[in-house]
Short mmCIF file of C-alpha atoms in Angstrom, two decimals:
data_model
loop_
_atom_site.label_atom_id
_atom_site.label_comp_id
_atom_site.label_asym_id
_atom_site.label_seq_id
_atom_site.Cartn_x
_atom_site.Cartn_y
_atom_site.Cartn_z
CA UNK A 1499 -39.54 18.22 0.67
CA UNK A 1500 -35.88 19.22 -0.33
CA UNK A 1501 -35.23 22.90 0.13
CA UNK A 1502 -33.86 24.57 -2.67
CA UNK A 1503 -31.47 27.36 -2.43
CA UNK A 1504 -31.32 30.03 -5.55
CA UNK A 1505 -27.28 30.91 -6.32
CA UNK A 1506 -25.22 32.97 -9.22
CA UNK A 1507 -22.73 31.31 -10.56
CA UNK A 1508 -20.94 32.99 -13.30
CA UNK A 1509 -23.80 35.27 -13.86
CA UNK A 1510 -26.11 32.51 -14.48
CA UNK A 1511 -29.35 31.62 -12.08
CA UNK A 1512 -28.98 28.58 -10.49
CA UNK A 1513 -31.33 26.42 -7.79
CA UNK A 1514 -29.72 23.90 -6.14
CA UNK A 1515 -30.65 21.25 -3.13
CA UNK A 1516 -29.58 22.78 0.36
CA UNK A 1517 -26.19 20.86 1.63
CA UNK A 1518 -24.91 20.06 -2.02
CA UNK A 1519 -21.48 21.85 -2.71
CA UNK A 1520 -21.05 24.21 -5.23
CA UNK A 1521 -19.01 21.93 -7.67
CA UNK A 1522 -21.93 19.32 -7.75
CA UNK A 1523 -24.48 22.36 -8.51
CA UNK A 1524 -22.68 23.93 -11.20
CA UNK A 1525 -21.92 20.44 -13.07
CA UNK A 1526 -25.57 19.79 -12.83
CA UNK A 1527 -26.33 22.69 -14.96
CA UNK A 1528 -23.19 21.77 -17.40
CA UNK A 1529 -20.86 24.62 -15.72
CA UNK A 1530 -17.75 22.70 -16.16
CA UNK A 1531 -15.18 23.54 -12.46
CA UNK A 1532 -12.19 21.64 -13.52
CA UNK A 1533 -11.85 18.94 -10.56
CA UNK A 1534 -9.80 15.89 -9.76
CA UNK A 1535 -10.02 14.41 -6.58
CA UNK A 1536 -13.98 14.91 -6.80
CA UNK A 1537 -15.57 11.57 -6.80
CA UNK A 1538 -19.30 11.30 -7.44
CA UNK A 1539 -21.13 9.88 -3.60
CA UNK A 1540 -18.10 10.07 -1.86
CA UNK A 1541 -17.32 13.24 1.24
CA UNK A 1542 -15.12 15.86 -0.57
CA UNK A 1543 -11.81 17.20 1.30
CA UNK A 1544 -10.74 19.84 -1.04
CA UNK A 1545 -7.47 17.69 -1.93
CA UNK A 1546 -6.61 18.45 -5.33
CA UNK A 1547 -7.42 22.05 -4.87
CA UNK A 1548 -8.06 22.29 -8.59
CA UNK A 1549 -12.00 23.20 -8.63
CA UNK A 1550 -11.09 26.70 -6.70
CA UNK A 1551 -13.71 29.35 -7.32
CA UNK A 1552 -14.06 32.71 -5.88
CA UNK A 1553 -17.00 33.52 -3.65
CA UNK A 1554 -18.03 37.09 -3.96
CA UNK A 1555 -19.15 38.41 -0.47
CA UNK A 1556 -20.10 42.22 -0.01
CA UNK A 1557 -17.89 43.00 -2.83
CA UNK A 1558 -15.03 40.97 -2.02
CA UNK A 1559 -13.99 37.54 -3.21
CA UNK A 1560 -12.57 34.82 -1.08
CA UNK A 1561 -10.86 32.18 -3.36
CA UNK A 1562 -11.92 28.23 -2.46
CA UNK A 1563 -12.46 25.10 -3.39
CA UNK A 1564 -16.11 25.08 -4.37
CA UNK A 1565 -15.74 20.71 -3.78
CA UNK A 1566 -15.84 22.09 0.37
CA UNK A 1567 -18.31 24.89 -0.41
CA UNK A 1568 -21.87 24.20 0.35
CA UNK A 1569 -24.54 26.71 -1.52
CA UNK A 1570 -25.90 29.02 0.33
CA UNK A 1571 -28.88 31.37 -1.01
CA UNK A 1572 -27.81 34.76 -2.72
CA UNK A 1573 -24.46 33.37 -3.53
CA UNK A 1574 -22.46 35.07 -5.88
CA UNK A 1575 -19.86 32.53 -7.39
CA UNK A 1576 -17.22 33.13 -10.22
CA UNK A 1577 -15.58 29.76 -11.91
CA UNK A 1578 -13.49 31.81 -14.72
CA UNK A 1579 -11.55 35.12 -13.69
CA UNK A 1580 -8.45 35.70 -14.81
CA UNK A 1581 -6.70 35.81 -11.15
CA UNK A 1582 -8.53 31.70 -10.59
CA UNK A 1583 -7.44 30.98 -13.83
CA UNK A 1584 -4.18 31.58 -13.44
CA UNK A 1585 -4.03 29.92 -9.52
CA UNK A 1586 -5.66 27.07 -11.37
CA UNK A 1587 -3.00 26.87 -14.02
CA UNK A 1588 -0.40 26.82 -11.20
CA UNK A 1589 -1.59 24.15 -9.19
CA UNK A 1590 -2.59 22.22 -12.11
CA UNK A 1591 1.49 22.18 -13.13
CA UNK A 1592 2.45 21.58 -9.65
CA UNK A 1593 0.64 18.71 -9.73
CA UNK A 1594 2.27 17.75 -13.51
CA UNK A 1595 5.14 18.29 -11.56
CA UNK A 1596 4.59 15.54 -8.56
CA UNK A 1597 3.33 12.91 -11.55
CA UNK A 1598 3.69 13.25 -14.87
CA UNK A 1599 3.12 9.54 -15.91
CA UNK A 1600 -0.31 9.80 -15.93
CA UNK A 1601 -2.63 10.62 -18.50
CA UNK A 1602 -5.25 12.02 -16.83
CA UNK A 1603 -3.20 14.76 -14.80
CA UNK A 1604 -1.44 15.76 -17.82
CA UNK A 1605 -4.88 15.70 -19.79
CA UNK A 1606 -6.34 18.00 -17.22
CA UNK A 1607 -3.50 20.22 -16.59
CA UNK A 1608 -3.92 20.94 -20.35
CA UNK A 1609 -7.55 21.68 -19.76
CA UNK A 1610 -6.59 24.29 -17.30
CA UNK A 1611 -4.58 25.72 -20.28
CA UNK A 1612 -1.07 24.44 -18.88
CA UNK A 1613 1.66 25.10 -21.71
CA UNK A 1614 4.50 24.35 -19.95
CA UNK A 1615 5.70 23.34 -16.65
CA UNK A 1616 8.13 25.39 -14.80
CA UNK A 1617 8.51 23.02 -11.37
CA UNK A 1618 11.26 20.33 -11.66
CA UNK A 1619 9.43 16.89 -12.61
CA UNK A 1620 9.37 14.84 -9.44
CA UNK A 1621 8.18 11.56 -10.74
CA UNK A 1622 6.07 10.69 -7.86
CA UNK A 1623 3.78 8.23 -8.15
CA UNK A 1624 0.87 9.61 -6.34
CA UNK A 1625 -0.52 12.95 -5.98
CA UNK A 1626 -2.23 11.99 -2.69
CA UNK A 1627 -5.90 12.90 -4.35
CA UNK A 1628 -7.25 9.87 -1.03
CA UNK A 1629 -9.84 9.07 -3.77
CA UNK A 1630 -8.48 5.06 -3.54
CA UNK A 1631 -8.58 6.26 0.45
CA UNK A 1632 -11.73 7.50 0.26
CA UNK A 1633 -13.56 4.65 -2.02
CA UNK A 1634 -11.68 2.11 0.45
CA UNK A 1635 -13.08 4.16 3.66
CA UNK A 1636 -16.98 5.23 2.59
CA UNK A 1637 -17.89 3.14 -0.48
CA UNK A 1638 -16.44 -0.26 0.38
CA UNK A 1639 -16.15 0.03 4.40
CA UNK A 1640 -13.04 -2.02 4.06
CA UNK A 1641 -10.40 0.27 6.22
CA UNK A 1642 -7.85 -1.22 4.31
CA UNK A 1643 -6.29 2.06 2.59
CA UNK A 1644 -5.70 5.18 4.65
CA UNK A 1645 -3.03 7.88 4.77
CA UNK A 1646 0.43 7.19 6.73
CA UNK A 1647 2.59 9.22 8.11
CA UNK A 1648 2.47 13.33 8.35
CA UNK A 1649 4.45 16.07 6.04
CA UNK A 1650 5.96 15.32 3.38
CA UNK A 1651 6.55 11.92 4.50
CA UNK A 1652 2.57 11.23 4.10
CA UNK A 1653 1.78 8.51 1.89
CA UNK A 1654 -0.58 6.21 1.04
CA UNK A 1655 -0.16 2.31 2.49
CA UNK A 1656 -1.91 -0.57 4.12
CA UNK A 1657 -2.06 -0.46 7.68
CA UNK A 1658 1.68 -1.74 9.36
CA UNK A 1659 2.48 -1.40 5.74
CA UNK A 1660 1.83 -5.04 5.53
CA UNK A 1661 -2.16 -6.00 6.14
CA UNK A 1662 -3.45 -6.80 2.91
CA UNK A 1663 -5.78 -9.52 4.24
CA UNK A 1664 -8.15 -6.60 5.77
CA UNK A 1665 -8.39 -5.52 1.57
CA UNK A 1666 -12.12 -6.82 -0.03
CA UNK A 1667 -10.39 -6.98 -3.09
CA UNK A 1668 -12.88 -4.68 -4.98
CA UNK A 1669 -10.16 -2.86 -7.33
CA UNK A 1670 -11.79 0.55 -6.83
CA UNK A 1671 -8.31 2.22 -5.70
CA UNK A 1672 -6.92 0.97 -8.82
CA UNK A 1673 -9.84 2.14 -11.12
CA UNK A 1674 -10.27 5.94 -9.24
CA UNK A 1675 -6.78 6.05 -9.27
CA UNK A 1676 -5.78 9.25 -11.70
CA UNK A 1677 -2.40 7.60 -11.99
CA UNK A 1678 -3.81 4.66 -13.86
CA UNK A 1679 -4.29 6.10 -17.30
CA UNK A 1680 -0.87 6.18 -18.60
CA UNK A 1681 0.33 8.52 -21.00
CA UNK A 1682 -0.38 7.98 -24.89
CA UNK A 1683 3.26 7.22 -25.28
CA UNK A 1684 3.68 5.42 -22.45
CA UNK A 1685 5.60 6.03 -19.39
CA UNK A 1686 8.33 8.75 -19.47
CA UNK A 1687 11.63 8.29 -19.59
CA UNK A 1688 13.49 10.08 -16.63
CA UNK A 1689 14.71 13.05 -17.91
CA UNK A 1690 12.70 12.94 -20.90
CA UNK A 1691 9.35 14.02 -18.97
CA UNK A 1692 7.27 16.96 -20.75
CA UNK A 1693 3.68 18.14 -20.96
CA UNK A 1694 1.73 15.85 -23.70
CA UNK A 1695 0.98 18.21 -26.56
CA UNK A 1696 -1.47 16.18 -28.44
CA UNK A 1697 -4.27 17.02 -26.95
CA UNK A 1698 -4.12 21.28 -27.35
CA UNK A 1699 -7.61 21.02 -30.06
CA UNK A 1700 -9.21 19.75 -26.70
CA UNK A 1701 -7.94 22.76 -24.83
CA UNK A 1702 -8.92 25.13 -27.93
CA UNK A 1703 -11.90 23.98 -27.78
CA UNK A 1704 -11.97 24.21 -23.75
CA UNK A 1705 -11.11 27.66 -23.81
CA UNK A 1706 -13.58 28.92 -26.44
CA UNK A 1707 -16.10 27.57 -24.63
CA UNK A 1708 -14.88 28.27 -21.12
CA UNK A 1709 -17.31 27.66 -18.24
CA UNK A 1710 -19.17 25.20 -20.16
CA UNK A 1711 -18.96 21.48 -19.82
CA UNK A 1712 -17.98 20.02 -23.20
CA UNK A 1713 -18.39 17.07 -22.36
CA UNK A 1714 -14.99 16.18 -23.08
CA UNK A 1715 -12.61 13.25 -24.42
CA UNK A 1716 -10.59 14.25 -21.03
CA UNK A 1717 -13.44 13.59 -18.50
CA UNK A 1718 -12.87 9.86 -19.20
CA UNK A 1719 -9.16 9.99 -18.44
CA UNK A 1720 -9.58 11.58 -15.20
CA UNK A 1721 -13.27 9.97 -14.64
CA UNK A 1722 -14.90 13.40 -14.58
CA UNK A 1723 -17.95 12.88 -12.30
CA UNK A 1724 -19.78 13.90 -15.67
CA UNK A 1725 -19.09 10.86 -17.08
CA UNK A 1726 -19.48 8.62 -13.80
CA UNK A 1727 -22.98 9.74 -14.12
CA UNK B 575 0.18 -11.05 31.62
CA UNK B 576 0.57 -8.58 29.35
CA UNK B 577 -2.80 -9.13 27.74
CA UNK B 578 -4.35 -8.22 31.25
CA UNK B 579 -2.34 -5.37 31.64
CA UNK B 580 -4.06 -3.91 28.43
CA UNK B 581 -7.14 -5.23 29.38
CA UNK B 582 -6.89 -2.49 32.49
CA UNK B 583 -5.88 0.09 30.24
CA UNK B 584 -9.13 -0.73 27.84
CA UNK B 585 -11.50 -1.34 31.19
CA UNK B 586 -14.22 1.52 31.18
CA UNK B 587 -13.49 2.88 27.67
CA UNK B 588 -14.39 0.06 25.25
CA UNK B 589 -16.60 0.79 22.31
CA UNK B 590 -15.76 4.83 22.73
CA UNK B 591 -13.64 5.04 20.29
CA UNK B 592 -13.07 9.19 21.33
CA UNK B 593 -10.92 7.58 23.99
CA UNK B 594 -8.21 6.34 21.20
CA UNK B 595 -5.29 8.82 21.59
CA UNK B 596 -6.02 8.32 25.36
CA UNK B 597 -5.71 4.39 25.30
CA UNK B 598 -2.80 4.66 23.07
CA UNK B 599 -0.94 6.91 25.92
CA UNK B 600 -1.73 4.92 28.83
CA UNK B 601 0.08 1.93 26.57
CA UNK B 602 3.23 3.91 25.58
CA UNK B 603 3.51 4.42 29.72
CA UNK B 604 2.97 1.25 30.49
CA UNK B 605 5.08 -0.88 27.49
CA UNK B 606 7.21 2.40 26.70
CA UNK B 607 5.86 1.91 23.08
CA UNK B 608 2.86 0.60 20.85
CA UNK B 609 3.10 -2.63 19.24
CA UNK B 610 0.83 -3.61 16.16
CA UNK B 611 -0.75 -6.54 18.10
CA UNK B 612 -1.24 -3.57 21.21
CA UNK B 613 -2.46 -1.73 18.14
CA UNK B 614 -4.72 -4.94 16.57
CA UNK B 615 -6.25 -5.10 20.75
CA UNK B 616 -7.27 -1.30 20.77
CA UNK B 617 -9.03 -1.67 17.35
CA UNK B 618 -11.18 -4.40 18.31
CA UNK B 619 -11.90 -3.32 22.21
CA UNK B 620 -12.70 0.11 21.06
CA UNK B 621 -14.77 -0.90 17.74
CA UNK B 622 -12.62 1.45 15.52
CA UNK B 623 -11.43 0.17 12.00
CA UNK B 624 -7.07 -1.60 12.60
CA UNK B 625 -5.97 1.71 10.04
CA UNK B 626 -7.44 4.34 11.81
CA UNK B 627 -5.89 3.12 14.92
CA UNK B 628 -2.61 2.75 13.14
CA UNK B 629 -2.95 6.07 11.11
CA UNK B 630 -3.32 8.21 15.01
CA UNK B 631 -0.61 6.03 16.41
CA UNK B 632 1.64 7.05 13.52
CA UNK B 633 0.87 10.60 13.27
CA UNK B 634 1.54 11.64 16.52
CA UNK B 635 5.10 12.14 17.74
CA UNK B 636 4.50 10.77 20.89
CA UNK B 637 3.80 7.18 20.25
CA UNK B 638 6.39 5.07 19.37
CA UNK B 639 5.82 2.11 17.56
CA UNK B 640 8.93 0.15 17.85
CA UNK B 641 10.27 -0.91 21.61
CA UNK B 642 12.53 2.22 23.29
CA UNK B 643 15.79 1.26 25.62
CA UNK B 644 15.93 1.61 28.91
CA UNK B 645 17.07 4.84 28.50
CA UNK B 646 15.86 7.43 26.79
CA UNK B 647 18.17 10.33 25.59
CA UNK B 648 16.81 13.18 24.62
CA UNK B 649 19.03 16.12 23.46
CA UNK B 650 17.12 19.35 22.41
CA UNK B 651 18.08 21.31 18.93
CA UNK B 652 16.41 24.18 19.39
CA UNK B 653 17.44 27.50 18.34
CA UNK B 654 19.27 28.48 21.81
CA UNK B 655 20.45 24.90 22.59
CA UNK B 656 21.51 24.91 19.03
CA UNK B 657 23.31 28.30 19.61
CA UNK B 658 24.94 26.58 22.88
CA UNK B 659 26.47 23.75 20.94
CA UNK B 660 23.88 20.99 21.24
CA UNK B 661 25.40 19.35 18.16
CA UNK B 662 28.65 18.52 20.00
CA UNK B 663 25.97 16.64 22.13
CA UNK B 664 24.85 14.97 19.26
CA UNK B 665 27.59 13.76 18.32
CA UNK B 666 28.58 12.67 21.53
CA UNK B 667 26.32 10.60 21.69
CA UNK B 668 27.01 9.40 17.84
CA UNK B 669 30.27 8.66 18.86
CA UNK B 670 29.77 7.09 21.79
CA UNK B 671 26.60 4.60 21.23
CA UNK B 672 27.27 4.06 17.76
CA UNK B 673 23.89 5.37 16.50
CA UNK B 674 21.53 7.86 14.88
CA UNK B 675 18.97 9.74 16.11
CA UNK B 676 16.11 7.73 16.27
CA UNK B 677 17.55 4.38 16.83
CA UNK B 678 18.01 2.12 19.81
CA UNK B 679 21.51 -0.04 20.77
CA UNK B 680 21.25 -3.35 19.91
CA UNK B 681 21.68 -4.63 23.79
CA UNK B 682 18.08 -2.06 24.22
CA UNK B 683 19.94 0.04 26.88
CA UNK B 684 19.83 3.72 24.90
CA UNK B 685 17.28 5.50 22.90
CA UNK B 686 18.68 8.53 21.21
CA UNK B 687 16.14 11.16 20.32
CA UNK B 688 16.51 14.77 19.41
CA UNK B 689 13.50 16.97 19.89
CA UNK B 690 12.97 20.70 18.41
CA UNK B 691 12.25 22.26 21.46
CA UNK B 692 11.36 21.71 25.21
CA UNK B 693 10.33 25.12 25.98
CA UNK B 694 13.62 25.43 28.81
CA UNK B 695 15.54 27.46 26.12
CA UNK B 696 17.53 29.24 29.46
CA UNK B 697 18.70 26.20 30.70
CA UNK B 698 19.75 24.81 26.85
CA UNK B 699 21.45 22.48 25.98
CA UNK B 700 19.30 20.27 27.58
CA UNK B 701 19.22 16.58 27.37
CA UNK B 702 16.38 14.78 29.16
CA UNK B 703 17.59 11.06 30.16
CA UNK B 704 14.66 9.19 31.08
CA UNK B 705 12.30 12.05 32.21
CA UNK B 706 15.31 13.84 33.86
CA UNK B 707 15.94 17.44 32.71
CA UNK B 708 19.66 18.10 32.88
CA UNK B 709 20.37 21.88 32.19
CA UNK B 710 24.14 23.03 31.10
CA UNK B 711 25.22 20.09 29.44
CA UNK B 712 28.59 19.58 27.98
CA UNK B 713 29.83 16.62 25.89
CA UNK B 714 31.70 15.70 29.29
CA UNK B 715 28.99 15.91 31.42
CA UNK B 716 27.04 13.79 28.62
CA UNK B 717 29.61 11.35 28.26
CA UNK B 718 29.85 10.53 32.26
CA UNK B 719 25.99 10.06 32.06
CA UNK B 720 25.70 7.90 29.57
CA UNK B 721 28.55 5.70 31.30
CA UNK B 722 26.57 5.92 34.49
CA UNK B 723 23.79 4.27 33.23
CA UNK B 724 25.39 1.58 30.94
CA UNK B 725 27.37 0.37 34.50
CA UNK B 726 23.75 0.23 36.01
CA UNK B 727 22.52 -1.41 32.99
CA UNK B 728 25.34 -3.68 33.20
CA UNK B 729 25.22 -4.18 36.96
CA UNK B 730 21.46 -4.88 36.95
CA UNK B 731 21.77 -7.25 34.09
CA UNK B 732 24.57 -9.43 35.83
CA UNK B 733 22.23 -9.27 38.93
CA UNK B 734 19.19 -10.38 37.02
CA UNK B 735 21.11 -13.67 35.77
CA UNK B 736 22.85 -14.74 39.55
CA UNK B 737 19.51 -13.73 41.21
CA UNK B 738 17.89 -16.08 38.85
CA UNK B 739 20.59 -18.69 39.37
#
């Protein structure tokens, strides 16, 4: 029989399956933990640090990623203060920052009630999320993805930079990638890059209703495990 | 013969694949760097996936995955080497091999490498040639070392060919 494990997470009673991680628990019962690099089956690292949550212990809270954080009964956990919410809200525009052609990063850096990003735009074409690693690695088994090179030199390639024959040709990396949904106006010109405004009833409506899972338009862009489901 | 060679170095540890950064040492000793098909070999004796071979062997400083020179030149850039003018080595050796740190000569005689520290900060600057520490080094003493070994290079080279003849 699967032990279950009682836990608080923004005041609310939860029970939850011993060894699942916090995120998956609290999007079970509709708590929506913004999260990007979260893929539904597959091990979490804690990459896109996005889904941090603080974890009240004897009165004092340790900020994590709740993705890495397995339940544990009596825990106390907190998805919405005002010191996560603005950690969230920086990471989320440092992450604008590294990629801003992508619809999903800008849709969920709105959703974490970005306005405006004060980093220098980057134009990187990867925000090193390893989902397309991790899909290639656990899903698939095919070893043809993994991450090269340490730093900021890190990237991800095919092994020598050349063996594509080891790749099963499955596509997943392309369809988990967040940088696959382009912008609604298409890619930015250089220069031109700035946070897509045409989504801010989404965010109203985000932070009216903040903790709860709206269900929203974004999840598809950025393949919320909500909508996986 | 060197397909035996890394058959000893795989002997005893195949299908462990804990032993990788291990195997991968014992080949930069013995071939003074790790090639992709020494790479492909390690994969398939130890039963690991080619990319997580390839992902260690590029991580790690110590592994070099294109073929070194002869020599290797090492000059230090620490803080007190720094301090005691280890960029006149540097360039030095710019000037007097023609490349960057990093790179090898095209006749495969010099490595140049520059390392952050070697933990002999009294001795600095340092430059290691070929496992050699030399402590107190000036440009001069540099430049007569690097000479030294590019007339042994030379000498053995010319040798090789008339013992072959």
């Amino acid at each position: 029989m699967q032990q279950q494990v009682t836990l608080t997470i923004d005041g609310s009673t939860i029970r939850a399956a011993r060894g699942t991680s916090v995120l998956e628990a609290a999007l079970g019962y509709g708590i929506c933990i913004p999260h990007l690099c979260h893929v539904p089956g597959l091990k979490d690292t804690g990459a896109c640090r996005l889904c941090i949550v603080e974890n009240v212990q004897n009165g004092r809270s340790r900020v994590t990623t709740s993705c890495t954080l397995t339940v544990q009964e009596g825990m106390v956990i907190r998805t919405n203060t005002e010191n996560i919410k603005r950690l969230r809200r920086n990471i989320a525009e440092l992450i604008v920052a590294e990629a801003p052609n992508s619809r999903a990063v800008q849709d969920m850096a709105v959703r974490c009630g970005v306005r405006e990003v004060r980093y220098p735009f980057r134009r990187e074409n990867c925000i090193q999320c390893g989902r397309c690693v991790r899909y290639c690695t656990e899903m698939w088994r095919a070893n043809a993805l993994g991450f090269i090179g340490r730093g900021k030199d890190r990237k991800v390639d095919f092994a020598f930079g050349n063996r594509r024959d080891i790749c099963k040709k499955c596509q997943s990396c392309v369809i988990y990638c967040p940088m696959s949904v382009t912008p609604c106006g298409g890619p930015m010109k250089p220069g031109e890059e700035k946070l897509c405004g045409k989504c801010e009833s989404v965010e109203l409506m985000a932070e009216n209703a903040y903790g709860a899972c709206v269900h929203c338009e974004l999840g598809k862009g950025f393949q919320c495990s909500r909508h996986a489901m | 013969m060197a397909t035996a060679n890394l058959d000893s170095v795989l002997e005893g540890r195949r299908s462990q694949p804990s032993q990788l950064i291990e195997v991968l040492q014992d080949i930069q000793d013995l071939y003074g760097y790790v090639s992709e098909d020494a790479m492909e070999q390690v994969a398939g004796g130890l039963g690991i996936p080619l990319m997580e071979v390839y992902r260690v062997a590029c991580f790690y400083k110590a592994f070099s995955l294109q073929p070194r020179g002869k020599n290797v030149i090492t000059v230090c850039t620490g803080t007190a080497c720094h301090v005691r003018g280890s960029d006149l080595l540097i360039d030095q050796v710019r000037g007097q091999l023609q490349i960057e740190p990093g790179e090898t000569t095209r006749d495969g005689l010099f490595t140049f490498e520059c390392v952050n520290c070697l933990g002999a900060c009294a001795l600095g600057p340092i430059v290691v040639h070929n496992d050699a520490y030399n402590p107190h080094v000036t440009p001069g003493k540099l430049r007569k070392m690097i000479d030294k070994a590019e007339e042994e290079g030379k000498k053995e080279a010319a040798y090789g060919k008339t013992g072959k003849a």
